[in-house]
Amino acid sequence: MTRMFALVDCNNFYVSCERVFDPSLQDVPVVVLSNNDGCVIARSNEAKALGIRMGAPAFEHREIFEKHGVQVFSSNYSLYGDMSSRVMSSLNRIVPDMEVYSIDEAFLILDSLPQSPESFARDLREKILKWVGMPVSIGIGPTKTLAKIANRFAKKHLEHSGVLDLGSPGMRSTCLELTDVEDVWGIGRRYALLLKSYNVRNALQFSRQSRDWVQSRMTVEGVHILLELQGIPCHFLDRTPRPNKTIISSRSFGRCVETLQELQTALACYVTRAAQKLRHQGSVCSGVTVFVYTNRFRQDLPQHSPSGTANIMYPTDHTPTLIRHALNALEGIYRPGYSYKKAGVMLTRIEPRARKRPTFFQPGAGREKKEKKLMSAMDHINARWGRNTLQPAETLYAPGDWGIKREKLSPRYTTSWDELPVAS
DNA sequence: TCTGGGGTCCTAGGACCC
DNA sequence: TCTGGGGTCCTAGGACCC
């Protein structure tokens, strides 16, 4: 028996999260905006029908928003993260063999079911709706790529049932033929352009190309897509989340900033967040890359987007050390006279803390012990009393109004006692 | 006026070594 | 003036994902 993958994907995830706690949002157009209320990153079906594009700048649609009474929200990641864990743990209760693929998607292995995969998926869908209030679509296939295609098809064309099983070849070619090559998992805009120039327009046509033809144009990853479309699995279930190999923390500013002091303060904040993530996954790092960008949409202003890397002699997870290196790197790349719109930091050469080898440059054991104690105390206090209860002094150097804008934030219904929904 | 953030993998090419 | 060949490691950049 071939093993079947199911892909469960939450419908319009961020919008659905907002709807769970505010039923008046049902059946009306809703959008969720990115940080700084910049771009549209989630749309209800009603908003899609109004022609609002994914990733569109919010200001371009202000008129449509007003004219059609579109409900607009700033993104509320603590709410979405919490809703995501509820969906995932519910799925896990029913199907233990699963991979959490993203905040709103999970792959499941459907093995030895007491019923047909399709009716199992329908039940599953009903349960998630009932338990969490989250509408999902489910696609089934012998490979992850086919499950993805089935899911997309179900969401688009089978809204009522929300489930499609491509397990048997019957429907498969019809469905592949109706899937634009650009909508295949792993084929993006550039490859789609290339493929279309050879008259390969849909997934079925792509699946009939030769291995060599694909390999020479799209590397080995293209070959994996090809085989997966033919029903031969190349991607398997990744059950345990692996620690990140890079950790990025970056933000656009609410306004442009010019001074070194402001950039230093912002970067110290970003390093603080990144380092906390680093410790959370039990890692240390020895590379810190800092980058700053001017506003690329203001071509009338001088552009400058430098980056700089600091190499740390011994891997560490100590926030003050990482801040020191980041600020050194910043001084190396900063040029006055530019308006900066975005800055960020990337931690690289990450390795498990346990594997850390002693090196010649390592600080004495006593110092390392103190560093560890300090970080652990800071993490505990911030976990207990809120994220910025205790923070490095550098993050307070130039406080100001450069932070992000979130003007339409919904309450943190599920993660803050002060903002619980009230039943009246 | 206003345009997000955080990841992965692959490959080519340079530096360096013998 | 001639100017090998092969290996490894690292990084930047390109492509993709959500």
Coordinates of C-alpha atoms (C1' of nucleotides) in Angstrom, one line a residue:
Chain A
M1 CA 0.0 0.0 0.0
T2 CA 1.3 3.4 -0.9
R3 CA 1.6 5.9 1.9
M4 CA -0.6 8.9 1.7
F5 CA 0.2 12.5 2.7
A6 CA -2.5 14.9 3.7
L7 CA -1.9 18.7 3.8
V8 CA -4.1 20.6 6.2
D9 CA -4.0 24.3 5.5
C10 CA -6.0 26.9 7.5
N11 CA -8.2 29.1 5.2
N12 CA -7.1 32.8 5.2
F13 CA -5.4 32.0 8.5
Y14 CA -4.8 35.5 10.0
V15 CA -8.3 36.6 9.0
S16 CA -9.9 33.5 10.4
C17 CA -8.0 34.1 13.7
E18 CA -9.6 37.5 13.9
R19 CA -13.0 36.1 13.1
V20 CA -12.9 33.5 15.8
F21 CA -13.2 36.2 18.4
D22 CA -15.4 38.6 16.5
P23 CA -18.3 36.9 14.8
S24 CA -19.4 40.2 13.2
L25 CA -16.5 39.8 10.8
Q26 CA -18.2 36.8 9.2
D27 CA -19.2 37.3 5.5
V28 CA -17.7 40.8 5.3
P29 CA -14.4 41.7 3.7
V30 CA -11.5 41.6 6.1
V31 CA -7.8 42.2 5.6
V32 CA -4.7 41.9 7.9
L33 CA -1.8 44.2 7.4
S34 CA 2.0 43.5 7.8
N35 CA 4.2 45.3 10.3
N36 CA 3.9 49.1 10.1
D37 CA 0.5 48.6 8.6
G38 CA 2.4 48.4 5.3
C39 CA 1.1 45.6 3.1
V40 CA -1.9 43.3 2.9
I41 CA -0.8 39.9 4.1
A42 CA -4.1 38.1 4.6
R43 CA -7.5 38.6 2.9
S44 CA -10.9 37.0 3.4
N45 CA -12.6 35.6 0.3
E46 CA -14.8 38.7 0.2
A47 CA -11.7 40.9 0.2
K48 CA -10.1 38.8 -2.6
A49 CA -13.3 39.3 -4.6
L50 CA -12.8 43.0 -4.4
G51 CA -9.5 42.6 -6.2
I52 CA -7.3 43.3 -3.3
R53 CA -3.9 41.7 -4.1
M54 CA -1.7 39.8 -1.7
G55 CA 1.2 41.9 -0.7
A56 CA -0.4 45.1 -2.0
P57 CA 0.6 48.3 -0.2
A58 CA -2.3 49.3 2.1
F59 CA -2.3 52.9 1.1
E60 CA -3.1 52.0 -2.5
H61 CA -6.3 50.4 -1.4
R62 CA -7.5 53.0 1.1
E63 CA -10.4 54.0 -1.1
I64 CA -11.6 50.5 -1.7
F65 CA -11.3 49.9 2.1
E66 CA -13.6 52.8 2.8
K67 CA -16.0 52.3 0.0
H68 CA -16.7 48.6 0.8
G69 CA -16.4 48.8 4.5
V70 CA -13.4 46.5 4.6
Q71 CA -12.4 45.6 8.2
V72 CA -8.7 46.3 8.5
F73 CA -6.4 44.8 11.2
S74 CA -2.8 45.3 12.1
S75 CA -1.1 41.9 12.5
N76 CA -1.4 40.4 16.0
Y77 CA 1.2 37.7 16.1
S78 CA 0.7 36.6 19.7
L79 CA -2.9 35.8 18.8
Y80 CA -2.0 34.0 15.6
G81 CA 0.8 32.0 17.2
D82 CA -1.5 30.9 20.0
M83 CA -4.3 29.9 17.5
S84 CA -1.7 28.0 15.5
S85 CA -0.7 25.9 18.5
R86 CA -4.4 25.1 19.2
V87 CA -4.9 23.9 15.6
M88 CA -1.7 21.9 15.7
S89 CA -2.3 20.1 19.0
S90 CA -5.8 19.3 17.9
L91 CA -4.5 17.7 14.7
N92 CA -1.9 15.9 16.7
R93 CA -4.4 14.3 19.0
I94 CA -6.1 12.7 16.0
V95 CA -3.0 11.9 13.8
P96 CA 0.2 11.6 15.8
D97 CA 2.3 11.2 12.6
M98 CA 2.6 14.8 11.5
E99 CA 4.9 17.6 10.6
V100 CA 4.1 21.3 11.4
Y101 CA 5.1 22.9 8.1
S102 CA 4.3 26.5 8.8
I103 CA 2.2 28.6 11.1
D104 CA -1.0 27.5 9.3
E105 CA -0.1 24.2 7.6
A106 CA 0.7 20.7 8.6
F107 CA 1.4 17.5 6.7
L108 CA -0.1 14.3 8.1
I109 CA 0.5 10.6 7.2
L110 CA -2.7 8.8 6.7
D111 CA -2.1 5.1 7.3
S112 CA -4.4 2.2 8.0
L113 CA -7.6 4.3 8.3
P114 CA -10.9 2.7 9.3
Q115 CA -12.6 4.6 6.5
S116 CA -11.7 6.2 3.1
P117 CA -9.1 9.0 3.3
E118 CA -11.6 11.4 2.0
S119 CA -14.3 10.8 4.6
F120 CA -11.6 10.8 7.3
A121 CA -10.5 14.2 6.1
R122 CA -14.0 15.5 6.2
D123 CA -14.4 14.4 9.8
L124 CA -11.1 15.9 10.7
R125 CA -12.1 19.2 9.1
E126 CA -15.3 19.3 11.1
K127 CA -13.5 18.6 14.3
I128 CA -11.0 21.4 13.9
L129 CA -13.9 23.8 13.1
K130 CA -15.8 22.7 16.1
W131 CA -12.9 22.6 18.6
V132 CA -10.9 25.6 17.5
G133 CA -13.3 27.6 15.3
M134 CA -10.8 27.4 12.4
P135 CA -11.9 26.5 8.9
V136 CA -9.3 24.4 7.0
S137 CA -8.9 22.7 3.6
I138 CA -7.3 19.3 3.2
G139 CA -5.5 17.8 0.2
I140 CA -4.5 14.2 -0.1
G141 CA -1.9 12.6 -2.4
P142 CA 1.0 10.1 -2.6
T143 CA 3.6 12.9 -2.4
K144 CA 3.7 16.2 -0.6
T145 CA 3.7 18.1 -3.8
L146 CA 0.5 16.3 -5.0
A147 CA -1.1 16.9 -1.6
K148 CA -0.3 20.6 -1.9
I149 CA -2.0 20.7 -5.3
A150 CA -5.0 18.8 -4.0
N151 CA -5.2 21.3 -1.2
R152 CA -5.1 24.3 -3.4
F153 CA -7.7 22.8 -5.7
A154 CA -10.0 22.0 -2.8
K155 CA -9.7 25.5 -1.4
K156 CA -10.4 27.1 -4.7
H157 CA -13.0 25.0 -6.4
L158 CA -14.5 22.7 -3.7
E159 CA -15.1 25.3 -1.0
H160 CA -18.1 23.5 0.4
S161 CA -16.4 20.1 1.1
G162 CA -12.9 21.6 1.5
V163 CA -11.3 18.2 0.8
L164 CA -9.8 16.6 -2.3
D165 CA -8.1 13.2 -2.6
L166 CA -5.7 12.7 -5.5
G167 CA -4.6 9.3 -4.1
S168 CA -5.8 7.4 -7.1
P169 CA -4.6 8.6 -10.6
G170 CA -8.2 9.1 -11.8
M171 CA -8.6 12.8 -11.1
R172 CA -5.0 13.6 -11.1
S173 CA -4.3 14.6 -14.7
T174 CA -7.4 16.8 -14.9
C175 CA -6.3 18.5 -11.7
L176 CA -2.7 18.9 -12.9
E177 CA -3.9 20.3 -16.2
L178 CA -6.0 22.9 -14.4
T179 CA -3.0 23.9 -12.2
D180 CA -0.9 26.7 -13.6
V181 CA 2.8 25.8 -13.5
E182 CA 3.4 28.8 -11.3
D183 CA 1.2 27.4 -8.6
V184 CA 3.2 24.2 -8.2
W185 CA 5.0 24.1 -4.8
G186 CA 8.7 25.0 -5.5
I187 CA 8.1 26.8 -8.8
G188 CA 8.1 30.6 -8.4
R189 CA 7.8 33.5 -10.7
R190 CA 11.2 33.2 -12.3
Y191 CA 11.0 29.6 -13.1
A192 CA 7.4 30.0 -14.3
L193 CA 8.6 32.6 -16.8
L194 CA 11.3 30.4 -18.0
L195 CA 9.0 27.4 -18.4
K196 CA 6.3 29.4 -20.2
S197 CA 9.0 30.5 -22.7
Y198 CA 9.2 26.8 -23.6
N199 CA 5.4 26.5 -23.7
V200 CA 5.2 24.5 -20.4
R201 CA 2.2 26.2 -18.9
N202 CA 0.5 23.8 -16.5
A203 CA 1.5 21.1 -14.0
L204 CA 0.6 18.3 -16.3
Q205 CA 2.9 19.6 -19.1
F206 CA 5.7 20.0 -16.6
S207 CA 5.2 16.5 -15.2
R208 CA 5.9 15.1 -18.8
Q209 CA 9.3 16.8 -19.2
S210 CA 12.5 14.7 -19.1
R211 CA 14.7 14.6 -16.0
D212 CA 17.7 15.9 -17.8
W213 CA 15.7 18.8 -19.3
V214 CA 14.5 19.8 -15.9
Q215 CA 17.9 19.2 -14.2
S216 CA 19.8 21.5 -16.5
R217 CA 17.4 24.4 -16.0
M218 CA 16.2 24.1 -12.5
T219 CA 18.9 22.2 -10.5
V220 CA 18.2 19.1 -8.5
E221 CA 15.3 20.7 -6.7
G222 CA 13.4 20.9 -10.0
V223 CA 13.9 17.2 -10.5
H224 CA 12.3 16.5 -7.2
I225 CA 9.3 18.5 -8.2
L226 CA 9.1 16.6 -11.4
L227 CA 9.2 13.2 -9.7
E228 CA 6.8 14.2 -7.0
L229 CA 4.2 15.3 -9.6
Q230 CA 4.6 11.8 -11.1
G231 CA 3.8 10.3 -7.7
I232 CA 7.3 9.4 -6.7
P233 CA 8.1 10.8 -3.2
C234 CA 11.3 12.9 -2.7
H235 CA 10.2 14.9 0.3
F236 CA 9.4 13.0 3.5
L237 CA 7.8 13.8 6.7
D238 CA 10.0 15.9 9.0
R239 CA 8.6 15.0 12.4
T240 CA 10.9 16.9 14.7
P241 CA 11.5 20.6 14.2
R242 CA 15.2 21.2 13.6
P243 CA 16.9 24.2 15.2
N244 CA 17.3 27.2 12.8
K245 CA 20.7 27.6 11.1
T246 CA 20.2 31.4 10.9
I247 CA 18.1 33.7 13.1
I248 CA 17.1 37.0 11.7
S249 CA 15.5 40.0 13.5
S250 CA 14.8 43.0 11.4
R251 CA 12.2 45.8 11.2
S252 CA 11.3 48.7 9.0
F253 CA 11.1 51.9 11.0
G254 CA 7.9 53.9 11.5
R255 CA 9.8 56.8 9.9
C256 CA 13.2 57.3 8.4
V257 CA 16.2 57.6 10.8
E258 CA 19.5 59.2 10.1
T259 CA 21.6 59.1 13.3
L260 CA 24.0 56.4 14.4
Q261 CA 22.5 56.5 17.9
E262 CA 19.1 55.6 16.7
L263 CA 20.4 52.7 14.5
Q264 CA 22.5 51.5 17.5
T265 CA 19.4 51.5 19.7
A266 CA 17.3 49.7 17.1
L267 CA 20.0 47.1 16.5
A268 CA 20.5 46.5 20.2
C269 CA 16.8 45.7 20.4
Y270 CA 17.0 43.3 17.4
V271 CA 20.0 41.5 18.8
T272 CA 18.3 41.1 22.1
R273 CA 15.3 39.4 20.4
A274 CA 17.5 37.2 18.2
A275 CA 19.7 36.2 21.1
Q276 CA 16.7 35.2 23.1
K277 CA 15.5 33.0 20.2
L278 CA 19.0 31.5 20.0
R279 CA 19.0 30.5 23.7
H280 CA 15.5 29.3 23.4
Q281 CA 16.6 26.7 20.8
G282 CA 19.6 25.8 22.9
S283 CA 22.2 27.1 20.5
V284 CA 25.2 29.4 20.3
C285 CA 26.6 31.3 17.3
S286 CA 29.8 32.8 16.2
G287 CA 28.7 35.1 13.3
V288 CA 26.7 38.3 13.5
T289 CA 25.7 40.1 10.3
V290 CA 24.3 43.6 10.5
F291 CA 22.5 45.4 7.7
V292 CA 20.8 48.7 7.1
Y293 CA 18.7 49.8 4.2
T294 CA 17.5 53.1 2.8
N295 CA 14.0 53.3 1.4
R296 CA 14.2 51.5 -1.9
F297 CA 10.9 53.1 -3.0
R298 CA 12.3 56.6 -2.7
Q299 CA 14.5 56.5 -5.8
D300 CA 14.7 60.3 -5.5
L301 CA 16.8 59.9 -2.4
P302 CA 20.4 58.5 -2.4
Q303 CA 20.4 54.8 -1.9
H304 CA 22.7 52.8 0.4
S305 CA 22.3 49.3 1.7
P306 CA 25.5 48.1 3.3
S307 CA 26.0 45.0 5.5
G308 CA 28.8 44.0 7.7
T309 CA 29.8 40.8 9.5
A310 CA 31.5 40.2 12.8
N311 CA 33.2 36.9 13.5
I312 CA 33.2 36.0 17.2
M313 CA 36.2 34.0 18.3
Y314 CA 34.2 31.7 20.6
P315 CA 30.5 30.7 20.0
T316 CA 28.2 32.4 22.4
D317 CA 24.6 33.1 23.3
H318 CA 25.4 36.1 25.6
T319 CA 23.4 39.1 24.6
P320 CA 25.8 41.8 25.7
T321 CA 28.6 40.1 23.8
L322 CA 26.5 39.8 20.7
I323 CA 25.4 43.5 21.0
R324 CA 29.0 44.6 21.3
H325 CA 29.9 42.8 18.1
A326 CA 26.8 44.0 16.2
L327 CA 27.5 47.6 17.1
N328 CA 31.1 47.3 16.0
A329 CA 30.0 46.0 12.7
L330 CA 27.5 48.8 12.4
E331 CA 30.2 51.4 13.0
G332 CA 32.1 49.9 10.1
I333 CA 29.2 50.3 7.6
Y334 CA 27.4 53.4 8.8
R335 CA 27.6 56.4 6.6
P336 CA 26.0 59.7 7.7
G337 CA 23.8 61.6 5.3
Y338 CA 21.4 58.8 4.4
S339 CA 17.8 58.2 5.5
Y340 CA 17.6 54.7 6.7
K341 CA 14.3 52.9 6.6
K342 CA 15.1 49.4 7.8
A343 CA 17.8 47.6 9.9
G344 CA 18.4 44.1 11.0
V345 CA 20.7 41.5 12.4
M346 CA 21.3 37.9 11.4
L347 CA 23.0 35.4 13.7
T348 CA 24.9 32.8 11.7
R349 CA 27.2 29.8 12.2
I350 CA 24.8 28.5 14.8
E351 CA 25.6 25.3 16.6
P352 CA 24.2 23.4 19.5
R353 CA 25.3 24.7 22.9
A354 CA 26.2 21.2 24.0
R355 CA 28.7 20.7 21.2
K356 CA 30.6 23.9 22.1
R357 CA 34.3 23.1 22.0
P358 CA 36.8 24.9 24.2
T359 CA 39.1 27.2 22.2
F360 CA 42.2 29.2 22.9
F361 CA 40.2 32.4 23.0
Q362 CA 37.5 31.2 25.3
P363 CA 36.9 33.3 28.3
G364 CA 37.7 31.7 31.6
A365 CA 35.2 29.3 33.0
G366 CA 34.3 31.7 35.8
R367 CA 33.3 34.4 33.4
E368 CA 31.3 32.0 31.3
K369 CA 29.4 30.8 34.3
K370 CA 28.4 34.3 35.2
E371 CA 27.3 35.1 31.7
K372 CA 25.1 32.0 31.6
K373 CA 23.6 32.8 35.0
L374 CA 22.8 36.4 33.9
M375 CA 21.1 35.3 30.6
S376 CA 19.1 32.6 32.3
A377 CA 17.9 35.1 35.0
M378 CA 17.0 37.6 32.3
D379 CA 15.0 35.0 30.3
H380 CA 13.1 33.9 33.4
I381 CA 12.2 37.4 34.5
N382 CA 11.0 38.3 31.0
A383 CA 9.0 35.1 30.6
R384 CA 7.3 35.8 33.9
W385 CA 6.8 39.5 33.7
G386 CA 6.7 40.4 30.0
R387 CA 9.2 40.6 27.2
N388 CA 11.0 43.8 27.9
T389 CA 10.9 43.8 31.7
L390 CA 14.7 43.4 31.8
Q391 CA 16.7 44.7 28.8
P392 CA 20.2 45.7 28.0
A393 CA 21.0 49.4 28.4
E394 CA 21.9 49.8 24.8
T395 CA 18.3 49.3 23.8
L396 CA 17.3 52.4 25.6
Y397 CA 20.0 54.7 24.3
A398 CA 17.9 56.7 21.8
P399 CA 14.2 55.9 22.5
G400 CA 11.9 57.6 20.2
D401 CA 9.2 57.3 17.6
W402 CA 11.1 55.2 15.1
G403 CA 9.3 52.0 16.2
I404 CA 6.7 50.2 14.2
K405 CA 3.1 51.5 13.7
R406 CA 0.2 49.2 14.7
E407 CA -2.9 51.4 14.6
K408 CA -5.5 48.7 14.1
L409 CA -4.5 46.0 16.5
S410 CA -7.1 43.6 17.8
P411 CA -6.9 42.5 21.5
R412 CA -4.6 39.7 22.5
Y413 CA -7.7 37.6 23.3
T414 CA -5.9 34.5 24.2
T415 CA -2.6 35.5 25.6
S416 CA -3.2 38.4 27.9
W417 CA -5.5 38.4 30.9
D418 CA -6.4 42.0 30.4
E419 CA -7.7 41.4 27.0
L420 CA -9.9 38.3 27.3
P421 CA -13.1 38.5 25.3
V422 CA -16.1 39.4 27.5
A423 CA -19.4 37.6 27.3
S424 CA -22.3 39.8 28.1
Chain B
dT1 C1' 2.9 60.9 3.7
dC2 C1' 2.3 55.5 3.6
dT3 C1' 5.4 49.6 0.3
dG4 C1' 6.6 43.1 6.0
dG5 C1' 9.5 39.6 8.2
dG6 C1' 11.8 35.2 8.6
dG7 C1' 13.5 31.1 6.8
dT8 C1' 15.8 27.1 3.4
dC9 C1' 18.6 25.1 -0.3
dC10 C1' 21.7 25.1 -4.4
dT11 C1' 25.4 26.7 -7.3
dA12 C1' 29.2 29.3 -9.1
dG13 C1' 33.4 31.2 -8.2
dG14 C1' 37.3 32.7 -5.4
dA15 C1' 40.9 31.5 -2.1
dC16 C1' 43.9 28.3 -0.7
dC17 C1' 46.4 24.0 -0.5
dC18 C1' 49.3 20.1 -2.3
Chain C
dT1 C1' 58.1 32.6 -21.8
dC2 C1' 56.2 28.6 -20.5
dT3 C1' 52.0 28.6 -16.8
dG4 C1' 48.7 21.6 -14.3
dG5 C1' 45.2 19.5 -12.1
dG6 C1' 42.5 18.4 -8.4
dG7 C1' 40.6 19.0 -4.0
dT8 C1' 38.2 21.6 -0.1
dC9 C1' 36.2 25.4 2.1
dC10 C1' 33.7 29.5 2.2
dT11 C1' 30.6 33.1 0.6
dA12 C1' 27.5 35.7 -2.2
dG13 C1' 23.7 35.6 -4.8
dG14 C1' 19.6 33.5 -6.7
dA15 C1' 15.7 30.8 -6.3
dC16 C1' 12.1 29.3 -3.5
dC17 C1' 8.7 29.0 0.7
dC18 C1' 5.1 30.9 4.2

